[in-house]
PDB file of C-alpha atoms and ligand atoms in Angstrom:
ATOM      1  CA  MET A  26      11.749 -15.042 -27.588  1.00  0.00           C
ATOM      2  CA  LYS A  27      13.672 -14.135 -24.455  1.00  0.00           C
ATOM      3  CA  ILE A  28      12.655 -12.142 -21.435  1.00  0.00           C
ATOM      4  CA  VAL A  29      15.628 -10.476 -19.813  1.00  0.00           C
ATOM      5  CA  SER A  30      15.535  -8.608 -16.549  1.00  0.00           C
ATOM      6  CA  SER A  31      18.946  -7.049 -16.133  1.00  0.00           C
ATOM      7  CA  THR A  32      21.248  -4.932 -18.227  1.00  0.00           C
ATOM      8  CA  ILE A  33      23.902  -7.700 -18.149  1.00  0.00           C
ATOM      9  CA  GLU A  34      21.453 -10.281 -19.499  1.00  0.00           C
ATOM     10  CA  LEU A  35      20.321  -7.782 -22.095  1.00  0.00           C
ATOM     11  CA  ASN A  36      23.853  -7.369 -23.399  1.00  0.00           C
ATOM     12  CA  ALA A  37      24.214 -11.144 -23.603  1.00  0.00           C
ATOM     13  CA  ALA A  38      20.886 -11.396 -25.442  1.00  0.00           C
ATOM     14  CA  LEU A  39      22.006  -8.795 -27.964  1.00  0.00           C
ATOM     15  CA  GLU A  40      25.405 -10.296 -28.665  1.00  0.00           C
ATOM     16  CA  ARG A  41      24.847 -11.967 -32.026  1.00  0.00           C
ATOM     17  CA  PRO A  42      23.754  -9.382 -34.559  1.00  0.00           C
ATOM     18  CA  THR A  43      25.242  -9.448 -38.034  1.00  0.00           C
ATOM     19  CA  LEU A  44      26.416  -6.081 -39.291  1.00  0.00           C
ATOM     20  CA  ALA A  45      23.507  -5.792 -41.738  1.00  0.00           C
ATOM     21  CA  ASP A  46      20.919  -6.167 -38.981  1.00  0.00           C
ATOM     22  CA  LEU A  47      18.650  -3.280 -38.090  1.00  0.00           C
ATOM     23  CA  THR A  48      17.518  -3.154 -34.487  1.00  0.00           C
ATOM     24  CA  GLY A  49      14.283  -1.386 -33.595  1.00  0.00           C
ATOM     25  CA  LEU A  50      13.390  -0.353 -30.063  1.00  0.00           C
ATOM     26  CA  VAL A  51       9.820   0.160 -28.866  1.00  0.00           C
ATOM     27  CA  PRO A  52       9.888   1.718 -25.388  1.00  0.00           C
ATOM     28  CA  THR A  53       6.726   1.079 -23.362  1.00  0.00           C
ATOM     29  CA  MET A  54       5.470   1.009 -19.811  1.00  0.00           C
ATOM     30  CA  GLY A  55       3.723  -2.313 -20.442  1.00  0.00           C
ATOM     31  CA  SER A  56       0.073  -3.222 -20.118  1.00  0.00           C
ATOM     32  CA  LEU A  57       0.288  -3.574 -23.859  1.00  0.00           C
ATOM     33  CA  HIS A  58      -2.645  -2.820 -26.108  1.00  0.00           C
ATOM     34  CA  GLU A  59      -3.218  -2.575 -29.844  1.00  0.00           C
ATOM     35  CA  GLY A  60      -1.510   0.858 -29.924  1.00  0.00           C
ATOM     36  CA  HIS A  61       1.739  -0.589 -28.605  1.00  0.00           C
ATOM     37  CA  LEU A  62       1.367  -3.664 -30.814  1.00  0.00           C
ATOM     38  CA  SER A  63       0.963  -1.493 -33.918  1.00  0.00           C
ATOM     39  CA  LEU A  64       4.325   0.123 -33.068  1.00  0.00           C
ATOM     40  CA  ILE A  65       5.935  -3.298 -32.583  1.00  0.00           C
ATOM     41  CA  ARG A  66       4.533  -4.473 -35.936  1.00  0.00           C
ATOM     42  CA  LEU A  67       5.780  -1.290 -37.617  1.00  0.00           C
ATOM     43  CA  ALA A  68       9.213  -1.887 -36.094  1.00  0.00           C
ATOM     44  CA  ARG A  69       9.178  -5.522 -37.217  1.00  0.00           C
ATOM     45  CA  SER A  70       8.263  -4.483 -40.758  1.00  0.00           C
ATOM     46  CA  GLU A  71      11.385  -2.300 -40.892  1.00  0.00           C
ATOM     47  CA  CYS A  72      13.898  -4.042 -38.631  1.00  0.00           C
ATOM     48  CA  SER A  73      15.273  -7.562 -38.459  1.00  0.00           C
ATOM     49  CA  ARG A  74      15.247  -7.438 -34.668  1.00  0.00           C
ATOM     50  CA  VAL A  75      12.792  -5.707 -32.366  1.00  0.00           C
ATOM     51  CA  VAL A  76      13.422  -4.992 -28.703  1.00  0.00           C
ATOM     52  CA  VAL A  77      10.430  -3.975 -26.591  1.00  0.00           C
ATOM     53  CA  SER A  78      11.228  -2.373 -23.270  1.00  0.00           C
ATOM     54  CA  ILE A  79       8.665  -2.638 -20.504  1.00  0.00           C
ATOM     55  CA  PHE A  80       9.502  -0.331 -17.656  1.00  0.00           C
ATOM     56  CA  VAL A  81       7.150   1.725 -15.530  1.00  0.00           C
ATOM     57  CA  ASN A  82       9.672   4.517 -15.152  1.00  0.00           C
ATOM     58  CA  PRO A  83       9.336   5.970 -11.644  1.00  0.00           C
ATOM     59  CA  THR A  84      11.176   9.186 -12.507  1.00  0.00           C
ATOM     60  CA  GLN A  85       8.464  10.343 -14.919  1.00  0.00           C
ATOM     61  CA  PHE A  86       5.707  10.110 -12.315  1.00  0.00           C
ATOM     62  CA  SER A  87       5.271  12.938  -9.857  1.00  0.00           C
ATOM     63  CA  GLU A  88       2.458  11.188  -7.990  1.00  0.00           C
ATOM     64  CA  THR A  89       3.272   7.876  -6.291  1.00  0.00           C
ATOM     65  CA  ARG A  90      -0.456   7.074  -6.381  1.00  0.00           C
ATOM     66  CA  ASP A  91      -0.395   7.175 -10.198  1.00  0.00           C
ATOM     67  CA  LEU A  92       2.836   5.126 -10.280  1.00  0.00           C
ATOM     68  CA  ASP A  93       1.455   2.511  -7.880  1.00  0.00           C
ATOM     69  CA  ALA A  94      -1.840   2.282  -9.755  1.00  0.00           C
ATOM     70  CA  TYR A  95      -0.125   1.754 -13.106  1.00  0.00           C
ATOM     71  CA  PRO A  96      -1.163  -1.716 -14.352  1.00  0.00           C
ATOM     72  CA  ARG A  97       1.584  -4.362 -14.549  1.00  0.00           C
ATOM     73  CA  GLN A  98       1.226  -7.697 -16.387  1.00  0.00           C
ATOM     74  CA  LEU A  99       4.618  -8.840 -17.674  1.00  0.00           C
ATOM     75  CA  GLU A 100       3.803 -12.407 -18.737  1.00  0.00           C
ATOM     76  CA  ARG A 101       0.804 -11.410 -20.821  1.00  0.00           C
ATOM     77  CA  ASP A 102       2.738  -8.457 -22.263  1.00  0.00           C
ATOM     78  CA  ALA A 103       5.657 -10.693 -23.249  1.00  0.00           C
ATOM     79  CA  GLU A 104       3.334 -13.026 -25.152  1.00  0.00           C
ATOM     80  CA  LEU A 105       1.620 -10.151 -26.949  1.00  0.00           C
ATOM     81  CA  ALA A 106       4.964  -8.533 -27.802  1.00  0.00           C
ATOM     82  CA  ALA A 107       6.347 -11.823 -29.136  1.00  0.00           C
ATOM     83  CA  ASP A 108       3.250 -12.388 -31.289  1.00  0.00           C
ATOM     84  CA  ALA A 109       3.628  -8.874 -32.739  1.00  0.00           C
ATOM     85  CA  GLY A 110       7.269  -9.531 -33.643  1.00  0.00           C
ATOM     86  CA  ALA A 111       9.429  -8.707 -30.618  1.00  0.00           C
ATOM     87  CA  GLY A 112      12.587 -10.787 -30.283  1.00  0.00           C
ATOM     88  CA  VAL A 113      13.611  -9.420 -26.899  1.00  0.00           C
ATOM     89  CA  VAL A 114      11.529  -7.978 -24.090  1.00  0.00           C
ATOM     90  CA  PHE A 115      13.644  -5.906 -21.737  1.00  0.00           C
ATOM     91  CA  ALA A 116      11.885  -5.522 -18.396  1.00  0.00           C
ATOM     92  CA  PRO A 117      14.391  -4.147 -15.904  1.00  0.00           C
ATOM     93  CA  ASN A 118      13.610  -3.242 -12.353  1.00  0.00           C
ATOM     94  CA  ALA A 119      13.932   0.276 -10.998  1.00  0.00           C
ATOM     95  CA  GLU A 120      17.060  -0.528  -8.960  1.00  0.00           C
ATOM     96  CA  ASP A 121      18.815  -1.743 -12.103  1.00  0.00           C
ATOM     97  CA  MET A 122      17.945   1.429 -13.990  1.00  0.00           C
ATOM     98  CA  TYR A 123      18.474   3.827 -11.077  1.00  0.00           C
ATOM     99  CA  PRO A 124      21.059   2.306  -8.740  1.00  0.00           C
ATOM    100  CA  ASP A 125      22.076   4.054  -5.538  1.00  0.00           C
ATOM    101  CA  GLY A 126      24.007   7.195  -6.313  1.00  0.00           C
ATOM    102  CA  PHE A 127      22.271   7.861  -9.643  1.00  0.00           C
ATOM    103  CA  GLU A 128      22.525  11.598 -10.276  1.00  0.00           C
ATOM    104  CA  THR A 129      22.789  12.388 -13.988  1.00  0.00           C
ATOM    105  CA  TRP A 130      19.734  13.676 -15.801  1.00  0.00           C
ATOM    106  CA  VAL A 131      18.706  14.835 -19.243  1.00  0.00           C
ATOM    107  CA  GLU A 132      16.941  18.158 -18.748  1.00  0.00           C
ATOM    108  CA  PRO A 133      14.809  19.096 -21.765  1.00  0.00           C
ATOM    109  CA  SER A 134      13.961  22.749 -22.060  1.00  0.00           C
ATOM    110  CA  GLU A 135      11.685  24.573 -24.549  1.00  0.00           C
ATOM    111  CA  THR A 136       9.838  21.540 -25.972  1.00  0.00           C
ATOM    112  CA  ALA A 137       9.123  20.384 -22.425  1.00  0.00           C
ATOM    113  CA  LYS A 138       7.451  23.646 -21.461  1.00  0.00           C
ATOM    114  CA  GLY A 139       3.670  23.907 -21.569  1.00  0.00           C
ATOM    115  CA  LEU A 140       1.015  21.199 -21.950  1.00  0.00           C
ATOM    116  CA  GLU A 141       2.215  17.956 -20.315  1.00  0.00           C
ATOM    117  CA  GLY A 142       5.425  19.614 -19.123  1.00  0.00           C
ATOM    118  CA  LYS A 143       3.456  22.283 -17.328  1.00  0.00           C
ATOM    119  CA  MET A 144       0.903  19.929 -15.778  1.00  0.00           C
ATOM    120  CA  ARG A 145       3.482  17.282 -14.832  1.00  0.00           C
ATOM    121  CA  PRO A 146       6.639  19.054 -13.614  1.00  0.00           C
ATOM    122  CA  GLY A 147       9.728  16.874 -14.055  1.00  0.00           C
ATOM    123  CA  HIS A 148       7.853  14.414 -16.281  1.00  0.00           C
ATOM    124  CA  PHE A 149       9.926  15.011 -19.423  1.00  0.00           C
ATOM    125  CA  ARG A 150      13.182  15.037 -17.472  1.00  0.00           C
ATOM    126  CA  GLY A 151      12.310  11.460 -16.439  1.00  0.00           C
ATOM    127  CA  VAL A 152      11.179  10.540 -19.966  1.00  0.00           C
ATOM    128  CA  ALA A 153      14.265  11.976 -21.687  1.00  0.00           C
ATOM    129  CA  THR A 154      16.617  10.411 -19.166  1.00  0.00           C
ATOM    130  CA  VAL A 155      15.102   6.940 -19.391  1.00  0.00           C
ATOM    131  CA  CYS A 156      14.935   7.115 -23.195  1.00  0.00           C
ATOM    132  CA  LEU A 157      18.622   8.021 -23.435  1.00  0.00           C
ATOM    133  CA  LYS A 158      19.459   5.170 -21.058  1.00  0.00           C
ATOM    134  CA  LEU A 159      17.395   2.750 -23.175  1.00  0.00           C
ATOM    135  CA  PHE A 160      19.045   4.007 -26.372  1.00  0.00           C
ATOM    136  CA  ASN A 161      22.478   3.478 -24.813  1.00  0.00           C
ATOM    137  CA  LEU A 162      21.589   0.013 -23.510  1.00  0.00           C
ATOM    138  CA  VAL A 163      19.907  -1.341 -26.642  1.00  0.00           C
ATOM    139  CA  ALA A 164      21.798   0.701 -29.274  1.00  0.00           C
ATOM    140  CA  PRO A 165      18.834   0.591 -31.672  1.00  0.00           C
ATOM    141  CA  HIS A 166      19.052   1.930 -35.194  1.00  0.00           C
ATOM    142  CA  ARG A 167      15.419   3.049 -34.972  1.00  0.00           C
ATOM    143  CA  ALA A 168      13.195   3.909 -32.032  1.00  0.00           C
ATOM    144  CA  TYR A 169       9.394   3.772 -32.332  1.00  0.00           C
ATOM    145  CA  PHE A 170       7.073   6.180 -30.562  1.00  0.00           C
ATOM    146  CA  GLY A 171       3.368   6.986 -30.905  1.00  0.00           C
ATOM    147  CA  TRP A 172       1.842  10.275 -32.070  1.00  0.00           C
ATOM    148  CA  LYS A 173      -0.538   9.712 -29.135  1.00  0.00           C
ATOM    149  CA  ASP A 174       2.137  11.262 -26.916  1.00  0.00           C
ATOM    150  CA  ALA A 175       3.035  14.024 -29.343  1.00  0.00           C
ATOM    151  CA  GLN A 176       4.912  16.282 -26.951  1.00  0.00           C
ATOM    152  CA  GLN A 177       6.959  13.284 -25.804  1.00  0.00           C
ATOM    153  CA  THR A 178       8.003  12.615 -29.407  1.00  0.00           C
ATOM    154  CA  ALA A 179       9.016  16.265 -29.742  1.00  0.00           C
ATOM    155  CA  VAL A 180      11.106  16.113 -26.556  1.00  0.00           C
ATOM    156  CA  VAL A 181      12.775  12.838 -27.546  1.00  0.00           C
ATOM    157  CA  GLY A 182      13.375  14.064 -31.103  1.00  0.00           C
ATOM    158  CA  ARG A 183      14.988  17.220 -29.772  1.00  0.00           C
ATOM    159  CA  MET A 184      17.200  15.217 -27.417  1.00  0.00           C
ATOM    160  CA  ILE A 185      18.290  12.857 -30.214  1.00  0.00           C
ATOM    161  CA  SER A 186      19.352  15.790 -32.312  1.00  0.00           C
ATOM    162  CA  ASP A 187      20.827  17.908 -29.492  1.00  0.00           C
ATOM    163  CA  LEU A 188      22.896  15.056 -28.051  1.00  0.00           C
ATOM    164  CA  ASN A 189      23.792  13.386 -31.383  1.00  0.00           C
ATOM    165  CA  VAL A 190      22.169  10.136 -30.378  1.00  0.00           C
ATOM    166  CA  GLN A 191      22.665   7.546 -33.134  1.00  0.00           C
ATOM    167  CA  VAL A 192      19.054   6.532 -33.555  1.00  0.00           C
ATOM    168  CA  THR A 193      16.285   7.407 -36.014  1.00  0.00           C
ATOM    169  CA  LEU A 194      12.942   8.381 -34.532  1.00  0.00           C
ATOM    170  CA  ARG A 195       9.947   6.660 -36.157  1.00  0.00           C
ATOM    171  CA  LEU A 196       6.361   7.623 -35.364  1.00  0.00           C
ATOM    172  CA  GLY A 197       3.220   5.467 -35.398  1.00  0.00           C
ATOM    173  CA  GLU A 198      -0.353   6.677 -35.793  1.00  0.00           C
ATOM    174  CA  THR A 199      -2.702   6.670 -32.807  1.00  0.00           C
ATOM    175  CA  VAL A 200      -4.855   3.537 -32.629  1.00  0.00           C
ATOM    176  CA  ARG A 201      -8.431   4.264 -31.517  1.00  0.00           C
ATOM    177  CA  GLU A 202     -11.526   2.428 -30.327  1.00  0.00           C
ATOM    178  CA  PRO A 203     -14.487   2.446 -32.749  1.00  0.00           C
ATOM    179  CA  ASP A 204     -15.946   5.478 -30.917  1.00  0.00           C
ATOM    180  CA  GLY A 205     -12.689   7.384 -31.350  1.00  0.00           C
ATOM    181  CA  LEU A 206     -11.197   7.030 -27.859  1.00  0.00           C
ATOM    182  CA  ALA A 207      -7.423   6.570 -28.161  1.00  0.00           C
ATOM    183  CA  LEU A 208      -6.245   3.286 -26.684  1.00  0.00           C
ATOM    184  CA  SER A 209      -4.401   3.827 -23.422  1.00  0.00           C
ATOM    185  CA  SER A 210      -3.344   1.625 -20.538  1.00  0.00           C
ATOM    186  CA  ARG A 211      -5.223   4.071 -18.328  1.00  0.00           C
ATOM    187  CA  ASN A 212      -8.577   3.358 -20.052  1.00  0.00           C
ATOM    188  CA  ALA A 213      -8.814   0.162 -17.995  1.00  0.00           C
ATOM    189  CA  ARG A 214      -9.276   2.317 -14.889  1.00  0.00           C
ATOM    190  CA  LEU A 215     -12.467   3.913 -16.242  1.00  0.00           C
ATOM    191  CA  SER A 216     -15.815   2.689 -14.955  1.00  0.00           C
ATOM    192  CA  ALA A 217     -18.393   1.743 -17.605  1.00  0.00           C
ATOM    193  CA  ASP A 218     -20.023   5.164 -17.261  1.00  0.00           C
ATOM    194  CA  GLU A 219     -16.678   6.994 -17.397  1.00  0.00           C
ATOM    195  CA  ARG A 220     -15.594   4.927 -20.400  1.00  0.00           C
ATOM    196  CA  ASP A 221     -18.744   5.959 -22.233  1.00  0.00           C
ATOM    197  CA  ARG A 222     -18.242   9.633 -21.384  1.00  0.00           C
ATOM    198  CA  ALA A 223     -14.548   9.492 -22.377  1.00  0.00           C
ATOM    199  CA  LYS A 224     -15.482   9.546 -26.060  1.00  0.00           C
ATOM    200  CA  VAL A 225     -16.087  13.267 -25.635  1.00  0.00           C
ATOM    201  CA  LEU A 226     -12.287  13.743 -25.792  1.00  0.00           C
ATOM    202  CA  PRO A 227     -11.859  12.691 -29.447  1.00  0.00           C
ATOM    203  CA  GLN A 228     -15.196  14.337 -30.248  1.00  0.00           C
ATOM    204  CA  ALA A 229     -13.900  17.627 -28.875  1.00  0.00           C
ATOM    205  CA  LEU A 230     -10.665  17.342 -30.871  1.00  0.00           C
ATOM    206  CA  ARG A 231     -12.635  16.579 -34.038  1.00  0.00           C
ATOM    207  CA  ALA A 232     -14.794  19.635 -33.387  1.00  0.00           C
ATOM    208  CA  GLY A 233     -11.570  21.620 -33.081  1.00  0.00           C
ATOM    209  CA  LEU A 234     -10.329  20.251 -36.401  1.00  0.00           C
ATOM    210  CA  ALA A 235     -13.641  21.128 -38.061  1.00  0.00           C
ATOM    211  CA  ALA A 236     -13.490  24.671 -36.673  1.00  0.00           C
ATOM    212  CA  HIS A 237      -9.916  25.031 -37.881  1.00  0.00           C
ATOM    213  CA  ALA A 238     -10.982  23.911 -41.363  1.00  0.00           C
ATOM    214  CA  ALA A 239     -13.682  26.586 -41.265  1.00  0.00           C
ATOM    215  CA  HIS A 240     -11.067  29.196 -40.240  1.00  0.00           C
ATOM    216  CA  GLN A 241     -12.474  29.373 -36.727  1.00  0.00           C
ATOM    217  CA  ASN A 242     -10.809  28.899 -33.369  1.00  0.00           C
ATOM    218  CA  ALA A 243      -9.987  25.215 -32.848  1.00  0.00           C
ATOM    219  CA  LYS A 244      -9.344  25.507 -29.124  1.00  0.00           C
ATOM    220  CA  GLU A 245     -12.635  27.289 -28.413  1.00  0.00           C
ATOM    221  CA  ALA A 246     -14.604  24.752 -30.441  1.00  0.00           C
ATOM    222  CA  ALA A 247     -13.022  21.851 -28.563  1.00  0.00           C
ATOM    223  CA  LEU A 248     -13.615  23.493 -25.186  1.00  0.00           C
ATOM    224  CA  ALA A 249     -17.263  24.080 -26.077  1.00  0.00           C
ATOM    225  CA  VAL A 250     -17.773  20.333 -26.643  1.00  0.00           C
ATOM    226  CA  LEU A 251     -15.991  19.452 -23.395  1.00  0.00           C
ATOM    227  CA  ALA A 252     -18.194  21.934 -21.515  1.00  0.00           C
ATOM    228  CA  ASP A 253     -21.187  19.662 -22.285  1.00  0.00           C
ATOM    229  CA  ASP A 254     -19.986  17.361 -19.505  1.00  0.00           C
ATOM    230  CA  PRO A 255     -19.646  19.501 -16.375  1.00  0.00           C
ATOM    231  CA  GLN A 256     -18.176  16.586 -14.415  1.00  0.00           C
ATOM    232  CA  LEU A 257     -15.036  16.577 -16.566  1.00  0.00           C
ATOM    233  CA  GLU A 258     -11.990  18.350 -15.242  1.00  0.00           C
ATOM    234  CA  VAL A 259     -10.273  19.821 -18.299  1.00  0.00           C
ATOM    235  CA  GLU A 260      -6.555  20.435 -17.777  1.00  0.00           C
ATOM    236  CA  TYR A 261      -5.783  22.022 -21.101  1.00  0.00           C
ATOM    237  CA  VAL A 262      -6.684  22.308 -24.750  1.00  0.00           C
ATOM    238  CA  GLU A 263      -3.693  23.737 -26.626  1.00  0.00           C
ATOM    239  CA  GLU A 264      -2.105  23.801 -30.037  1.00  0.00           C
ATOM    240  CA  MET A 265       1.497  22.736 -30.488  1.00  0.00           C
ATOM    241  CA  THR A 266       3.923  21.989 -33.294  1.00  0.00           C
ATOM    242  CA  ALA A 267       5.712  18.643 -33.450  1.00  0.00           C
ATOM    243  CA  HIS A 268       7.862  17.392 -36.321  1.00  0.00           C
ATOM    244  CA  GLY A 269       6.522  20.134 -38.549  1.00  0.00           C
ATOM    245  CA  HIS A 270       2.873  19.329 -37.860  1.00  0.00           C
ATOM    246  CA  ARG A 271       0.388  21.571 -36.111  1.00  0.00           C
ATOM    247  CA  LEU A 272      -1.562  19.622 -33.493  1.00  0.00           C
ATOM    248  CA  LEU A 273      -4.539  20.206 -31.236  1.00  0.00           C
ATOM    249  CA  CYS A 274      -3.824  18.576 -27.866  1.00  0.00           C
ATOM    250  CA  ALA A 275      -5.991  18.053 -24.795  1.00  0.00           C
ATOM    251  CA  ALA A 276      -5.764  16.578 -21.317  1.00  0.00           C
ATOM    252  CA  LEU A 277      -8.584  15.951 -18.874  1.00  0.00           C
ATOM    253  CA  HIS A 278      -9.606  13.977 -15.835  1.00  0.00           C
ATOM    254  CA  ILE A 279     -12.629  11.708 -15.817  1.00  0.00           C
ATOM    255  CA  GLY A 280     -13.067  10.698 -12.193  1.00  0.00           C
ATOM    256  CA  THR A 281      -9.568   9.795 -11.020  1.00  0.00           C
ATOM    257  CA  THR A 282      -8.278   8.900 -14.487  1.00  0.00           C
ATOM    258  CA  ARG A 283      -6.215  11.316 -16.553  1.00  0.00           C
ATOM    259  CA  LEU A 284      -6.487  11.050 -20.334  1.00  0.00           C
ATOM    260  CA  ILE A 285      -4.566  12.842 -23.084  1.00  0.00           C
ATOM    261  CA  ASP A 286      -5.062  12.909 -26.833  1.00  0.00           C
ATOM    262  CA  ASN A 287      -4.237  14.991 -29.888  1.00  0.00           C
ATOM    263  CA  MET A 288      -5.065  15.286 -33.569  1.00  0.00           C
ATOM    264  CA  ARG A 289      -3.246  16.911 -36.460  1.00  0.00           C
ATOM    265  CA  LEU A 290      -4.921  20.124 -37.551  1.00  0.00           C
ATOM    266  CA  GLU A 291      -3.753  19.613 -41.146  1.00  0.00           C
ATOM    267  CA  GLU A 292      -6.092  16.643 -41.489  1.00  0.00           C
ATOM    268  CA  SER A 293      -9.013  19.035 -41.364  1.00  0.00           C
ATOM    269  CA  THR A 294      -7.954  20.859 -44.513  1.00  0.00           C
TER     270      THR A 294
HETATM  271  P1  LIG B 484       3.276   3.937 -22.868  1.00  0.00           P
HETATM  272  O1  LIG B 484       3.343   2.495 -22.526  1.00  0.00           O
HETATM  273  O2  LIG B 484       1.963   4.579 -22.554  1.00  0.00           O
HETATM  274  O3  LIG B 484       4.466   4.706 -22.384  1.00  0.00           O
HETATM  275  O4  LIG B 484       3.364   4.014 -24.452  1.00  0.00           O
HETATM  276  C1  LIG B 484       4.436   3.428 -25.144  1.00  0.00           C
HETATM  277  C2  LIG B 484       4.397   3.910 -26.565  1.00  0.00           C
HETATM  278  O5  LIG B 484       3.171   3.535 -27.174  1.00  0.00           O
HETATM  279  C3  LIG B 484       4.494   5.440 -26.669  1.00  0.00           C
HETATM  280  O6  LIG B 484       5.355   5.779 -27.744  1.00  0.00           O
HETATM  281  C4  LIG B 484       3.070   5.838 -26.925  1.00  0.00           C
HETATM  282  O7  LIG B 484       2.958   7.051 -27.646  1.00  0.00           O
HETATM  283  C5  LIG B 484       2.570   4.669 -27.754  1.00  0.00           C
HETATM  284  N1  LIG B 484       1.111   4.584 -27.685  1.00  0.00           N
HETATM  285  C6  LIG B 484       0.352   4.671 -26.564  1.00  0.00           C
HETATM  286  N2  LIG B 484      -0.959   4.620 -26.886  1.00  0.00           N
HETATM  287  C7  LIG B 484      -1.009   4.496 -28.237  1.00  0.00           C
HETATM  288  C8  LIG B 484      -2.089   4.383 -29.185  1.00  0.00           C
HETATM  289  N3  LIG B 484      -3.367   4.393 -28.802  1.00  0.00           N
HETATM  290  N4  LIG B 484      -1.768   4.271 -30.498  1.00  0.00           N
HETATM  291  C9  LIG B 484      -0.475   4.260 -30.899  1.00  0.00           C
HETATM  292  N5  LIG B 484       0.577   4.354 -30.058  1.00  0.00           N
HETATM  293  C10 LIG B 484       0.309   4.472 -28.743  1.00  0.00           C
END
C-alpha cells in the first residue's frame, strides 16, 4: 500500500502494470464509511489494481462553510481503503489539482439541470471537471460510483460518453444503516436527536415507492411523510431517470446538515 500526494508520485506509483491488468478507480472525498468500502471491494473483485482517490474537491462546493466543515481523516481512510483492497490512495492537495492559472472546465448541461444541479449551482461543473482530471491521471479501465449520488452518476456517465473517455462506469448499491438511513460522511454532523429524525428520509422514499406501486403519486406520498416533522427543511422531492432507471430523489436539511437520498421506483413493482 502506498499513499501518494502528488501527480508525479502517482505516475511513479502506477508505472508497473502488465498489459492484462485492469485498474479500477474509486473517487471519494474521504471520511470513508461502509458505502465507500463496498465500492472499493466491488472494484477489487473486478480489477487487479484499485486506486482510491481522496480529495475534498473545492470546486464542487459553493459554500466555504460546507467545504471547511467537511471531515478529513487521511490516515484512518488509508488504512480502511487498504483493508478493502486499495493498492494506491491518491490524496492530492488543491494546489496540485488546481494550480495557478487553471481555467478549463467541463460544463455539463441537461443532466446537471434540476435537483442537485438546481440547488447547488456549479456543483456538477466541479464534479465533472475533477472526475475527468482523475480519469486522465489514473487512466482507469473502470470507475466506481454509488447510486447514492444518482444524478452525479448520470452527469459522469454523460461526460464519459460525450467526451469519449476510455473508462467504464460501474455503479454500487447504496449501503444503509439498519433503520434505512443511507451512510454518508455528513451523518457524523448530526446530533443524536437529528440522527434519530433523519430516518424519515428513507421512510419518505419508501412511502413514495409504495404509492408508485399502487399507481399513486410517489412525490406526494413522500412529501406527506416528510411533513410529519415540521422542523425539517425539505429542498426537493423529484423523480429522475438515470441509466434507464426511474428514481425518486430527495434532499433536505436537518439542522445545519444537508442529506440526499434516492430509491429506484422499479423496486416497488
Ligand atoms: P463521496 O465521498 O461522498 O464523494 O462519495 C464517494 C463515492 O461513494 C460516490 O460515488 C458516492 O456515491 C459513494 N457513496 C457515498 N455514500 C454511499 C453509500 N451509502 N453507499 C454506497 N455508495 C456510497
